[in-house]
mmCIF file of C-alpha atoms and ligand atoms in Angstrom:
data_model
loop_
_atom_site.group_PDB
_atom_site.id
_atom_site.type_symbol
_atom_site.label_atom_id
_atom_site.label_comp_id
_atom_site.label_asym_id
_atom_site.label_seq_id
_atom_site.Cartn_x
_atom_site.Cartn_y
_atom_site.Cartn_z
ATOM 1 C CA MET U 17 2.254 35.526 -14.097
ATOM 2 C CA GLU U 18 -1.172 34.262 -15.182
ATOM 3 C CA ILE U 19 -3.007 32.344 -12.471
ATOM 4 C CA ALA U 20 -6.128 30.177 -12.613
ATOM 5 C CA ALA U 21 -7.705 30.032 -9.160
ATOM 6 C CA LEU U 22 -10.009 27.097 -8.449
ATOM 7 C CA VAL U 23 -12.752 28.521 -6.304
ATOM 8 C CA SER U 24 -15.525 26.454 -4.758
ATOM 9 C CA GLY U 25 -17.501 28.992 -2.758
ATOM 10 C CA GLY U 26 -16.030 27.707 0.500
ATOM 11 C CA VAL U 27 -14.131 29.941 2.881
ATOM 12 C CA ASP U 28 -10.667 28.605 1.986
ATOM 13 C CA SER U 29 -10.733 29.227 -1.728
ATOM 14 C CA SER U 30 -12.473 32.582 -1.192
ATOM 15 C CA VAL U 31 -9.508 33.693 0.901
ATOM 16 C CA VAL U 32 -7.196 32.380 -1.843
ATOM 17 C CA VAL U 33 -8.570 35.102 -4.112
ATOM 18 C CA TYR U 34 -7.932 37.768 -1.472
ATOM 19 C CA ARG U 35 -4.371 36.503 -0.958
ATOM 20 C CA LEU U 36 -3.609 36.421 -4.671
ATOM 21 C CA LYS U 37 -4.831 39.981 -5.115
ATOM 22 C CA GLU U 38 -2.773 40.993 -2.094
ATOM 23 C CA MET U 39 0.302 39.450 -3.758
ATOM 24 C CA GLY U 40 -0.384 41.590 -6.797
ATOM 25 C CA TYR U 41 -1.792 38.929 -9.119
ATOM 26 C CA ASP U 42 -4.904 39.162 -11.199
ATOM 27 C CA PRO U 43 -6.271 35.605 -11.174
ATOM 28 C CA THR U 44 -9.014 34.174 -13.345
ATOM 29 C CA LEU U 45 -11.489 32.286 -11.164
ATOM 30 C CA PHE U 46 -12.861 28.904 -12.180
ATOM 31 C CA TYR U 47 -15.770 27.079 -10.637
ATOM 32 C CA ILE U 48 -15.825 23.457 -11.777
ATOM 33 C CA LYS U 49 -19.186 21.716 -11.961
ATOM 34 C CA ILE U 50 -18.572 18.155 -10.940
ATOM 35 C CA GLY U 51 -21.745 17.286 -9.079
ATOM 36 C CA MET U 52 -23.872 15.150 -11.316
ATOM 37 C CA GLU U 53 -27.218 16.378 -12.415
ATOM 38 C CA ASP U 54 -29.397 13.572 -13.420
ATOM 39 C CA LYS U 55 -32.905 13.163 -14.735
ATOM 40 C CA ASN U 56 -34.323 12.292 -11.332
ATOM 41 C CA GLY U 57 -32.418 15.059 -9.620
ATOM 42 C CA TYR U 58 -30.967 12.208 -7.629
ATOM 43 C CA ILE U 59 -27.379 13.225 -7.317
ATOM 44 C CA ASP U 60 -26.581 16.873 -7.105
ATOM 45 C CA CYS U 61 -24.113 19.139 -5.445
ATOM 46 C CA PRO U 62 -25.382 22.373 -3.935
ATOM 47 C CA ALA U 63 -23.821 24.201 -6.861
ATOM 48 C CA GLU U 64 -26.132 27.200 -7.133
ATOM 49 C CA GLU U 65 -25.287 28.722 -3.783
ATOM 50 C CA ASP U 66 -21.581 28.066 -4.423
ATOM 51 C CA ILE U 67 -21.703 29.780 -7.794
ATOM 52 C CA GLU U 68 -23.493 32.787 -6.314
ATOM 53 C CA ILE U 69 -20.748 33.173 -3.732
ATOM 54 C CA VAL U 70 -17.969 32.831 -6.308
ATOM 55 C CA SER U 71 -19.688 35.434 -8.541
ATOM 56 C CA TYR U 72 -19.769 37.807 -5.583
ATOM 57 C CA ILE U 73 -16.057 37.230 -4.862
ATOM 58 C CA ALA U 74 -15.181 37.721 -8.534
ATOM 59 C CA LYS U 75 -17.042 41.027 -8.568
ATOM 60 C CA LYS U 76 -15.590 42.194 -5.268
ATOM 61 C CA TYR U 77 -12.018 41.629 -6.433
ATOM 62 C CA GLY U 78 -12.583 42.482 -10.083
ATOM 63 C CA CYS U 79 -11.615 39.039 -11.393
ATOM 64 C CA ARG U 80 -12.661 37.212 -14.542
ATOM 65 C CA PHE U 81 -14.870 34.243 -13.662
ATOM 66 C CA GLU U 82 -15.681 31.107 -15.616
ATOM 67 C CA ILE U 83 -17.982 28.247 -14.763
ATOM 68 C CA VAL U 84 -16.766 25.083 -16.423
ATOM 69 C CA SER U 85 -18.168 21.575 -16.401
ATOM 70 C CA LEU U 86 -16.254 18.351 -15.934
ATOM 71 C CA GLN U 87 -19.310 16.314 -15.094
ATOM 72 C CA ASP U 88 -18.810 13.635 -17.761
ATOM 73 C CA GLU U 89 -15.112 13.371 -17.038
ATOM 74 C CA TYR U 90 -15.889 13.058 -13.344
ATOM 75 C CA TRP U 91 -18.345 10.284 -14.028
ATOM 76 C CA ASN U 92 -16.015 8.410 -16.342
ATOM 77 C CA SER U 93 -13.044 8.550 -14.033
ATOM 78 C CA VAL U 94 -13.793 9.197 -10.379
ATOM 79 C CA VAL U 95 -17.289 7.745 -10.047
ATOM 80 C CA ARG U 96 -16.464 4.703 -12.124
ATOM 81 C CA TYR U 97 -13.318 4.090 -10.091
ATOM 82 C CA THR U 98 -15.327 4.445 -6.847
ATOM 83 C CA ILE U 99 -17.987 1.946 -7.863
ATOM 84 C CA GLU U 100 -15.460 -0.538 -9.263
ATOM 85 C CA SER U 101 -13.390 -0.363 -6.080
ATOM 86 C CA VAL U 102 -16.357 -0.878 -3.800
ATOM 87 C CA LYS U 103 -17.505 -3.812 -5.924
ATOM 88 C CA ARG U 104 -14.101 -5.434 -5.471
ATOM 89 C CA GLY U 105 -14.392 -5.059 -1.692
ATOM 90 C CA LEU U 106 -11.871 -2.210 -1.578
ATOM 91 C CA THR U 107 -12.186 1.134 0.197
ATOM 92 C CA PRO U 108 -11.869 3.823 -2.478
ATOM 93 C CA ASN U 109 -10.648 7.380 -2.095
ATOM 94 C CA PRO U 110 -12.621 9.516 -4.553
ATOM 95 C CA ASP U 111 -11.235 12.773 -3.165
ATOM 96 C CA MET U 112 -7.679 11.771 -4.023
ATOM 97 C CA MET U 113 -8.707 10.692 -7.494
ATOM 98 C CA CYS U 114 -10.630 13.920 -7.978
ATOM 99 C CA ASN U 115 -7.491 15.942 -7.288
ATOM 100 C CA LYS U 116 -5.296 13.831 -9.537
ATOM 101 C CA LEU U 117 -7.683 13.256 -12.429
ATOM 102 C CA ILE U 118 -10.111 16.175 -12.367
ATOM 103 C CA LYS U 119 -8.867 19.323 -10.636
ATOM 104 C CA PHE U 120 -5.281 18.908 -11.795
ATOM 105 C CA GLY U 121 -5.930 16.505 -14.676
ATOM 106 C CA CYS U 122 -8.848 17.277 -16.988
ATOM 107 C CA PHE U 123 -9.049 20.881 -15.817
ATOM 108 C CA ASP U 124 -5.441 21.475 -16.778
ATOM 109 C CA GLU U 125 -5.853 19.804 -20.178
ATOM 110 C CA LYS U 126 -8.898 21.891 -21.042
ATOM 111 C CA TRP U 127 -8.297 25.288 -19.420
ATOM 112 C CA GLY U 128 -5.420 25.300 -16.956
ATOM 113 C CA HIS U 129 -2.654 24.941 -19.538
ATOM 114 C CA HIS U 130 -3.284 28.531 -20.653
ATOM 115 C CA PHE U 131 -2.045 29.666 -17.240
ATOM 116 C CA ASP U 132 1.337 29.617 -15.520
ATOM 117 C CA LYS U 133 -0.022 28.347 -12.228
ATOM 118 C CA ILE U 134 -3.163 26.815 -10.735
ATOM 119 C CA ALA U 135 -4.055 28.039 -7.245
ATOM 120 C CA THR U 136 -6.312 26.185 -4.811
ATOM 121 C CA GLY U 137 -7.460 26.488 -1.208
ATOM 122 C CA HIS U 138 -5.851 23.245 -0.103
ATOM 123 C CA TYR U 139 -3.997 23.316 3.192
ATOM 124 C CA ALA U 140 -0.624 22.365 1.729
ATOM 125 C CA THR U 141 2.560 24.096 0.620
ATOM 126 C CA THR U 142 5.260 23.595 -1.968
ATOM 127 C CA THR U 143 8.982 23.748 -1.251
ATOM 128 C CA GLU U 144 11.786 24.341 -3.749
ATOM 129 C CA ILE U 145 14.904 22.300 -3.124
ATOM 130 C CA ASP U 146 17.801 22.294 -5.616
ATOM 131 C CA GLY U 147 15.535 23.469 -8.391
ATOM 132 C CA LEU U 148 12.853 20.837 -7.768
ATOM 133 C CA THR U 149 9.377 21.432 -6.359
ATOM 134 C CA TRP U 150 8.156 19.252 -3.499
ATOM 135 C CA LEU U 151 4.669 18.960 -2.087
ATOM 136 C CA SER U 152 4.984 19.910 1.567
ATOM 137 C CA THR U 153 2.763 20.093 4.607
ATOM 138 C CA ALA U 154 0.646 23.025 5.761
ATOM 139 C CA LYS U 155 1.286 25.337 8.671
ATOM 140 C CA ASP U 156 -2.015 24.159 10.153
ATOM 141 C CA ARG U 157 -1.177 20.577 11.095
ATOM 142 C CA VAL U 158 -4.780 19.704 11.868
ATOM 143 C CA LYS U 159 -6.112 20.964 8.540
ATOM 144 C CA ASP U 160 -3.175 19.686 6.469
ATOM 145 C CA GLN U 161 -4.629 18.212 3.244
ATOM 146 C CA THR U 162 -1.495 16.748 1.691
ATOM 147 C CA TYR U 163 -2.963 13.282 2.223
ATOM 148 C CA PHE U 164 -5.537 14.082 -0.472
ATOM 149 C CA LEU U 165 -2.780 15.315 -2.781
ATOM 150 C CA GLY U 166 -0.576 12.244 -2.349
ATOM 151 C CA GLN U 167 -1.396 10.881 -5.821
ATOM 152 C CA ILE U 168 -0.401 13.912 -7.892
ATOM 153 C CA ASN U 169 2.665 13.865 -10.141
ATOM 154 C CA TYR U 170 5.623 16.169 -10.688
ATOM 155 C CA LEU U 171 4.123 18.136 -13.545
ATOM 156 C CA GLN U 172 1.074 18.817 -11.415
ATOM 157 C CA VAL U 173 2.902 19.855 -8.249
ATOM 158 C CA SER U 174 5.225 22.130 -10.172
ATOM 159 C CA ARG U 175 2.228 24.049 -11.551
ATOM 160 C CA LEU U 176 0.389 24.377 -8.241
ATOM 161 C CA MET U 177 0.114 27.213 -5.767
ATOM 162 C CA PHE U 178 -1.457 27.013 -2.309
ATOM 163 C CA PRO U 179 -1.892 30.622 -1.162
ATOM 164 C CA ILE U 180 -3.396 29.708 2.245
ATOM 165 C CA GLY U 181 -1.015 26.838 3.065
ATOM 166 C CA ASN U 182 0.985 29.084 5.355
ATOM 167 C CA LEU U 183 -2.055 30.203 7.344
ATOM 168 C CA LEU U 184 -3.954 28.566 10.168
ATOM 169 C CA LYS U 185 -7.644 27.901 9.561
ATOM 170 C CA SER U 186 -8.397 30.452 12.284
ATOM 171 C CA GLU U 187 -6.369 33.040 10.350
ATOM 172 C CA VAL U 188 -8.242 32.164 7.150
ATOM 173 C CA ARG U 189 -11.564 32.619 8.935
ATOM 174 C CA ALA U 190 -10.373 35.934 10.405
ATOM 175 C CA ILE U 191 -9.439 37.225 6.928
ATOM 176 C CA ALA U 192 -12.810 36.103 5.562
ATOM 177 C CA ALA U 193 -14.588 37.962 8.391
ATOM 178 C CA GLN U 194 -12.479 41.089 8.016
ATOM 179 C CA GLU U 195 -13.098 41.072 4.250
ATOM 180 C CA LYS U 196 -16.805 40.380 4.880
ATOM 181 C CA LEU U 197 -16.764 37.433 2.503
ATOM 182 C CA PRO U 198 -20.129 35.667 2.280
ATOM 183 C CA SER U 199 -18.339 32.368 2.827
ATOM 184 C CA ALA U 200 -16.865 33.466 6.181
ATOM 185 C CA GLN U 201 -19.323 31.484 8.257
ATOM 186 C CA ARG U 202 -19.726 28.515 5.913
ATOM 187 C CA LYS U 203 -19.079 25.095 7.294
ATOM 188 C CA ASP U 204 -16.206 23.074 5.840
ATOM 189 C CA SER U 205 -17.308 20.728 3.096
ATOM 190 C CA GLN U 206 -17.414 17.145 4.191
ATOM 191 C CA GLY U 207 -16.152 14.277 2.118
ATOM 192 C CA ILE U 208 -17.109 13.340 -1.337
ATOM 193 C CA CYS U 209 -18.455 16.158 -3.435
ATOM 194 C CA PHE U 210 -20.430 14.230 -6.015
ATOM 195 C CA LEU U 211 -22.621 12.758 -3.321
ATOM 196 C CA GLY U 212 -23.835 16.246 -2.582
ATOM 197 C CA LYS U 213 -26.650 15.914 -0.147
ATOM 198 C CA ILE U 214 -27.395 12.296 -0.786
ATOM 199 C CA ASN U 215 -26.386 9.510 1.431
ATOM 200 C CA TYR U 216 -23.415 7.296 0.530
ATOM 201 C CA ASN U 217 -25.369 4.084 1.065
ATOM 202 C CA GLU U 218 -28.130 5.254 -1.276
ATOM 203 C CA PHE U 219 -25.523 5.997 -3.902
ATOM 204 C CA ILE U 220 -23.927 2.576 -3.564
ATOM 205 C CA GLU U 221 -27.303 0.826 -3.549
ATOM 206 C CA ARG U 222 -28.277 2.557 -6.724
ATOM 207 C CA TYR U 223 -25.308 1.120 -8.585
ATOM 208 C CA LEU U 224 -24.706 -2.173 -6.839
ATOM 209 C CA GLY U 225 -28.137 -3.063 -5.432
ATOM 210 C CA LYS U 226 -28.643 -5.156 -2.324
ATOM 211 C CA LYS U 227 -27.629 -8.709 -1.560
ATOM 212 C CA GLU U 228 -28.214 -10.180 1.849
ATOM 213 C CA GLY U 229 -25.268 -11.801 3.595
ATOM 214 C CA LEU U 230 -24.110 -12.858 7.044
ATOM 215 C CA ILE U 231 -22.344 -10.901 9.752
ATOM 216 C CA VAL U 232 -20.018 -13.303 11.557
ATOM 217 C CA GLU U 233 -17.925 -12.844 14.699
ATOM 218 C CA LEU U 234 -14.327 -13.325 13.638
ATOM 219 C CA GLU U 235 -13.082 -15.088 16.748
ATOM 220 C CA THR U 236 -15.981 -17.494 17.289
ATOM 221 C CA GLY U 237 -17.599 -17.921 13.888
ATOM 222 C CA ASN U 238 -20.966 -17.095 15.499
ATOM 223 C CA ILE U 239 -23.543 -15.593 13.175
ATOM 224 C CA LEU U 240 -24.586 -12.264 14.681
ATOM 225 C CA GLY U 241 -26.902 -10.890 12.047
ATOM 226 C CA LYS U 242 -27.382 -10.000 8.401
ATOM 227 C CA HIS U 243 -26.195 -7.228 6.145
ATOM 228 C CA GLN U 244 -27.444 -6.016 2.769
ATOM 229 C CA GLY U 245 -24.231 -6.394 0.762
ATOM 230 C CA TYR U 246 -20.527 -6.271 1.649
ATOM 231 C CA TRP U 247 -20.200 -3.117 -0.477
ATOM 232 C CA PHE U 248 -21.990 -1.099 2.204
ATOM 233 C CA HIS U 249 -19.261 -1.865 4.719
ATOM 234 C CA THR U 250 -15.690 -0.727 5.196
ATOM 235 C CA ILE U 251 -12.817 -2.155 7.206
ATOM 236 C CA GLY U 252 -12.707 -0.378 10.571
ATOM 237 C CA GLN U 253 -16.373 0.659 10.368
ATOM 238 C CA ARG U 254 -18.262 0.760 13.647
ATOM 239 C CA LYS U 255 -21.573 2.463 13.014
ATOM 240 C CA GLY U 256 -24.436 1.165 10.936
ATOM 241 C CA LEU U 257 -24.017 -2.556 11.564
ATOM 242 C CA GLY U 258 -27.304 -2.853 13.470
ATOM 243 C CA LEU U 259 -25.812 -5.169 16.097
ATOM 244 C CA SER U 260 -26.435 -4.859 19.807
ATOM 245 C CA GLY U 261 -23.934 -5.397 22.635
ATOM 246 C CA GLY U 262 -21.071 -3.662 20.822
ATOM 247 C CA PRO U 263 -19.070 -1.790 19.875
ATOM 248 C CA TRP U 264 -18.485 -4.053 16.884
ATOM 249 C CA PHE U 265 -15.912 -3.277 14.209
ATOM 250 C CA VAL U 266 -15.697 -4.609 10.658
ATOM 251 C CA ILE U 267 -12.406 -6.502 10.509
ATOM 252 C CA LYS U 268 -12.575 -8.486 7.288
ATOM 253 C CA LYS U 269 -14.789 -8.998 4.246
ATOM 254 C CA ASP U 270 -15.190 -12.180 2.213
ATOM 255 C CA THR U 271 -16.386 -10.770 -1.083
ATOM 256 C CA ASN U 272 -16.869 -14.188 -2.708
ATOM 257 C CA ARG U 273 -19.182 -15.411 0.019
ATOM 258 C CA ASN U 274 -20.576 -11.968 0.880
ATOM 259 C CA ILE U 275 -19.639 -12.326 4.556
ATOM 260 C CA ILE U 276 -18.679 -9.499 6.894
ATOM 261 C CA TYR U 277 -16.453 -10.458 9.818
ATOM 262 C CA VAL U 278 -16.665 -8.334 12.935
ATOM 263 C CA SER U 279 -14.933 -8.217 16.275
ATOM 264 C CA LYS U 280 -16.068 -6.705 19.543
ATOM 265 C CA GLY U 281 -14.643 -4.015 21.806
ATOM 266 C CA TYR U 282 -12.519 -0.908 21.382
ATOM 267 C CA ASN U 283 -9.367 -2.819 22.108
ATOM 268 C CA THR U 284 -9.845 -5.782 19.878
ATOM 269 C CA GLN U 285 -6.429 -6.688 18.534
ATOM 270 C CA TYR U 286 -7.924 -7.450 15.114
ATOM 271 C CA GLN U 287 -8.638 -3.797 14.570
ATOM 272 C CA TYR U 288 -4.950 -3.008 14.523
ATOM 273 C CA GLY U 289 -2.023 -3.885 12.328
ATOM 274 C CA ASP U 290 1.539 -2.712 11.960
ATOM 275 C CA VAL U 291 2.356 -3.812 8.427
ATOM 276 C CA ILE U 292 1.170 -1.863 5.402
ATOM 277 C CA ASP U 293 2.004 -2.986 1.875
ATOM 278 C CA LEU U 294 1.642 -0.461 -0.922
ATOM 279 C CA GLN U 295 1.141 -1.301 -4.574
ATOM 280 C CA GLY U 296 1.844 0.992 -7.514
ATOM 281 C CA PHE U 297 3.790 3.433 -5.359
ATOM 282 C CA SER U 298 4.512 6.679 -7.145
ATOM 283 C CA PHE U 299 6.861 9.409 -6.035
ATOM 284 C CA ILE U 300 5.621 12.947 -6.522
ATOM 285 C CA THR U 301 8.925 14.692 -7.147
ATOM 286 C CA LYS U 302 11.520 11.975 -7.492
ATOM 287 C CA ASP U 303 12.415 8.487 -6.379
ATOM 288 C CA ILE U 304 14.777 9.290 -3.548
ATOM 289 C CA TRP U 305 15.545 5.668 -2.671
ATOM 290 C CA GLY U 306 16.086 4.005 -6.024
ATOM 291 C CA ASP U 307 16.633 0.247 -5.840
ATOM 292 C CA SER U 308 18.180 0.363 -2.379
ATOM 293 C CA GLU U 309 16.642 -2.379 -0.263
ATOM 294 C CA ASP U 310 17.571 -0.798 3.059
ATOM 295 C CA GLU U 311 14.869 0.328 5.431
ATOM 296 C CA LYS U 312 14.288 4.060 5.581
ATOM 297 C CA GLU U 313 12.704 5.982 8.403
ATOM 298 C CA ILE U 314 9.552 7.752 7.339
ATOM 299 C CA MET U 315 6.285 9.170 8.614
ATOM 300 C CA PHE U 316 3.056 8.064 6.991
ATOM 301 C CA LYS U 317 -0.726 8.316 6.990
ATOM 302 C CA ILE U 318 -3.250 5.712 5.900
ATOM 303 C CA ARG U 319 -6.125 8.170 5.969
ATOM 304 C CA HIS U 320 -6.677 11.919 6.285
ATOM 305 C CA THR U 321 -5.868 12.452 9.964
ATOM 306 C CA PRO U 322 -3.866 15.136 11.772
ATOM 307 C CA GLU U 323 -1.414 12.543 13.143
ATOM 308 C CA PHE U 324 1.546 11.157 11.262
ATOM 309 C CA THR U 325 2.701 7.671 12.230
ATOM 310 C CA PRO U 326 6.409 6.819 12.325
ATOM 311 C CA GLY U 327 7.590 3.717 10.497
ATOM 312 C CA LYS U 328 10.235 2.155 8.295
ATOM 313 C CA ILE U 329 9.780 1.577 4.598
ATOM 314 C CA SER U 330 11.529 -0.897 2.334
ATOM 315 C CA LYS U 331 11.020 -2.012 -1.240
ATOM 316 C CA ILE U 332 10.348 -5.673 -1.853
ATOM 317 C CA GLY U 333 9.963 -6.307 -5.562
ATOM 318 C CA ASP U 334 7.316 -3.858 -6.716
ATOM 319 C CA ILE U 335 5.803 -3.474 -3.272
ATOM 320 C CA TYR U 336 6.684 -0.792 -0.763
ATOM 321 C CA HIS U 337 6.458 -2.347 2.657
ATOM 322 C CA ILE U 338 5.872 -0.162 5.737
ATOM 323 C CA GLN U 339 6.618 -1.491 9.175
ATOM 324 C CA SER U 340 4.794 0.842 11.506
ATOM 325 C CA GLU U 341 6.342 1.747 14.849
ATOM 326 C CA LYS U 342 2.977 1.335 16.532
ATOM 327 C CA PRO U 343 -0.235 -0.465 15.678
ATOM 328 C CA VAL U 344 -2.551 1.497 13.414
ATOM 329 C CA GLN U 345 -6.294 1.134 13.258
ATOM 330 C CA GLY U 346 -8.405 0.028 10.299
ATOM 331 C CA ILE U 347 -5.895 -0.683 7.530
ATOM 332 C CA ALA U 348 -8.244 -0.860 4.556
ATOM 333 C CA ALA U 349 -7.215 -2.266 1.186
ATOM 334 C CA GLY U 350 -7.861 0.275 -1.560
ATOM 335 C CA GLN U 351 -7.054 3.276 0.602
ATOM 336 C CA PHE U 352 -3.757 4.997 0.013
ATOM 337 C CA GLY U 353 -0.697 5.025 2.193
ATOM 338 C CA VAL U 354 0.900 8.458 1.874
ATOM 339 C CA VAL U 355 4.571 8.701 2.814
ATOM 340 C CA TYR U 356 6.384 11.744 4.267
ATOM 341 C CA ASP U 357 9.949 12.461 5.307
ATOM 342 C CA LYS U 358 10.959 11.982 8.938
ATOM 343 C CA GLU U 359 10.316 15.634 9.709
ATOM 344 C CA CYS U 360 6.703 15.486 8.386
ATOM 345 C CA ARG U 361 7.630 18.246 6.007
ATOM 346 C CA LEU U 362 7.853 16.790 2.504
ATOM 347 C CA CYS U 363 5.176 14.549 1.045
ATOM 348 C CA LEU U 364 7.119 11.971 -0.948
ATOM 349 C CA GLY U 365 4.396 9.949 -2.640
ATOM 350 C CA SER U 366 1.797 7.238 -2.185
ATOM 351 C CA GLY U 367 0.682 3.765 -3.097
ATOM 352 C CA MET U 368 -2.498 1.745 -2.743
ATOM 353 C CA ILE U 369 -2.834 -0.450 0.332
ATOM 354 C CA ILE U 370 -3.178 -4.144 -0.571
HETATM 355 N N1 LIG V 404 -16.293 22.833 -7.495
HETATM 356 C C1 LIG V 404 -15.080 23.356 -7.432
HETATM 357 N N2 LIG V 404 -14.661 24.238 -8.373
HETATM 358 C C2 LIG V 404 -13.437 24.792 -8.330
HETATM 359 N N3 LIG V 404 -12.539 24.503 -7.386
HETATM 360 C C3 LIG V 404 -12.887 23.619 -6.419
HETATM 361 C C4 LIG V 404 -14.172 23.008 -6.390
HETATM 362 N N4 LIG V 404 -14.220 22.190 -5.309
HETATM 363 C C5 LIG V 404 -13.024 22.306 -4.702
HETATM 364 N N5 LIG V 404 -12.212 23.148 -5.356
HETATM 365 C C6 LIG V 404 -10.818 23.526 -5.017
HETATM 366 O O1 LIG V 404 -10.202 22.486 -4.265
HETATM 367 C C7 LIG V 404 -9.848 22.973 -2.968
HETATM 368 C C8 LIG V 404 -10.028 21.908 -1.910
HETATM 369 O O2 LIG V 404 -11.321 21.422 -1.985
HETATM 370 P P1 LIG V 404 -12.102 20.868 -0.701
HETATM 371 O O3 LIG V 404 -13.281 20.141 -1.196
HETATM 372 O O4 LIG V 404 -11.139 20.225 0.195
HETATM 373 O O5 LIG V 404 -12.634 22.213 -0.105
HETATM 374 P P2 LIG V 404 -12.494 22.914 1.289
HETATM 375 O O6 LIG V 404 -11.310 22.435 2.042
HETATM 376 O O7 LIG V 404 -13.805 22.926 1.948
HETATM 377 O O8 LIG V 404 -12.135 24.354 0.712
HETATM 378 P P3 LIG V 404 -13.145 25.490 0.364
HETATM 379 O O9 LIG V 404 -13.395 26.119 1.712
HETATM 380 O O10 LIG V 404 -12.410 26.366 -0.555
HETATM 381 O O11 LIG V 404 -14.336 24.820 -0.245
HETATM 382 C C9 LIG V 404 -10.712 24.209 -2.762
HETATM 383 O O12 LIG V 404 -10.142 25.104 -1.848
HETATM 384 C C10 LIG V 404 -10.772 24.787 -4.166
HETATM 385 O O13 LIG V 404 -9.593 25.482 -4.482
#
C-alpha cells in the first residue's frame, strides 16, 4: 500500500512516520506550505524550522520527502472564508475548513490521489462497520481532534489513516523521546496556522480595518465603553474588552449598528443556552436518521473541548435542532456543532450553528 504522510514538524506527525515504518510501510512524506508569505513579511508561518525537522525525519527513516505549496488555494478558500465570516458577525473555524478543503481537498486532488491512503497525526481513529468507514474518536479523550474533522466527507474519511489515534499523547511523547526525534520537546501548535506568529486582531484589522462602536450592557442598556469594530469580538469572549469591574462576556453582536452587548459575572444566564440549530448538516459516512422526525439521543460538541455534551437531535425542515441536556456556554453562530453517537465513539457529522 502506498501512503502519503502529512508531516508538519510537530511531535505527532513525526511519530506517525515512526509508526508507519513500524507497520512495514514506506510512506512518502509531504510538508504543505500554507502559511502566507507576503511582500511585507507580514503573515508567515515558522516554516523553515518545521521543514528542517521533517527533512531530518525523512532521512532518519529513509523516506521520500516533498515540500508542496497550497498557499494560493489556502488564501482563496480558508482565508477568504474566515474574513467573510467575521465580516458577517459569525465565528469562523479555519482549522476545520483547512482539513476539509486543503489537507484532504486540494492536497488530494494534486498529489494525494496517487496514493492509497493519506496519513496524518490527528488524534482520531477510523472504524469499519459493515464495510463502511466511520470517523471515530481517539484513545486520548483530552487530545481527541475529531471536532476539527467534523466537516470531512465519506471519500475523505475512507482514504485517511491516523497512526497515532490509538495512543495517548504521553505515549506519543515517549516514542519521540526514545527515538530521539528533534520534535520530541516541541510545544503543540496552537490554533490557526496561517496566522503564524502574528496576532489575530492584527490580521483582522488588516482586512477589515477599524470602526468604533459601543459596548452596551445587555440587561440595562447602559453604555460601558467603546470597541474598534464588532469583527474583533466573539460570542463568549471575556478577555480584551477593556472594561473594568468584570468579568464581562460578549453575549450578542448587532452587526448593522456595530454594537457589542455584554453581560457581567461568571454565572450570567445569558452566557448559556440549551438549544443549538445547525444549518447545512452533512453526515460523514451516511445519513443514519433519514427523514425520521423523532428525537435521537446524541453527544455533541460546539467547540474543540475534551467534554462531550449529551442532547437530543431532531430534524425540522432543513435544520438539525439539538436540545442540550444541560446549558452550554458561548453558542456562537458560524461555529460548527459536531454530532457523535451516544457512546462518544463515532463522529456522525456536523452543521453550522445559526
Ligand atoms: N504544514 C503541514 N504540512 C503537512 N501536514 C500538516 C501540516 N500541518 C499539519 N499537518 C498535518 O495535520 C495534522 C494535524 O495538524 P495540527 O495543526 O493539529 O498539528 P498538531 O496536532 O500540532 O500535530 P503535529 O504535532 O504533527 O504538528 C498533523 O499531525 C499533520 O499530519
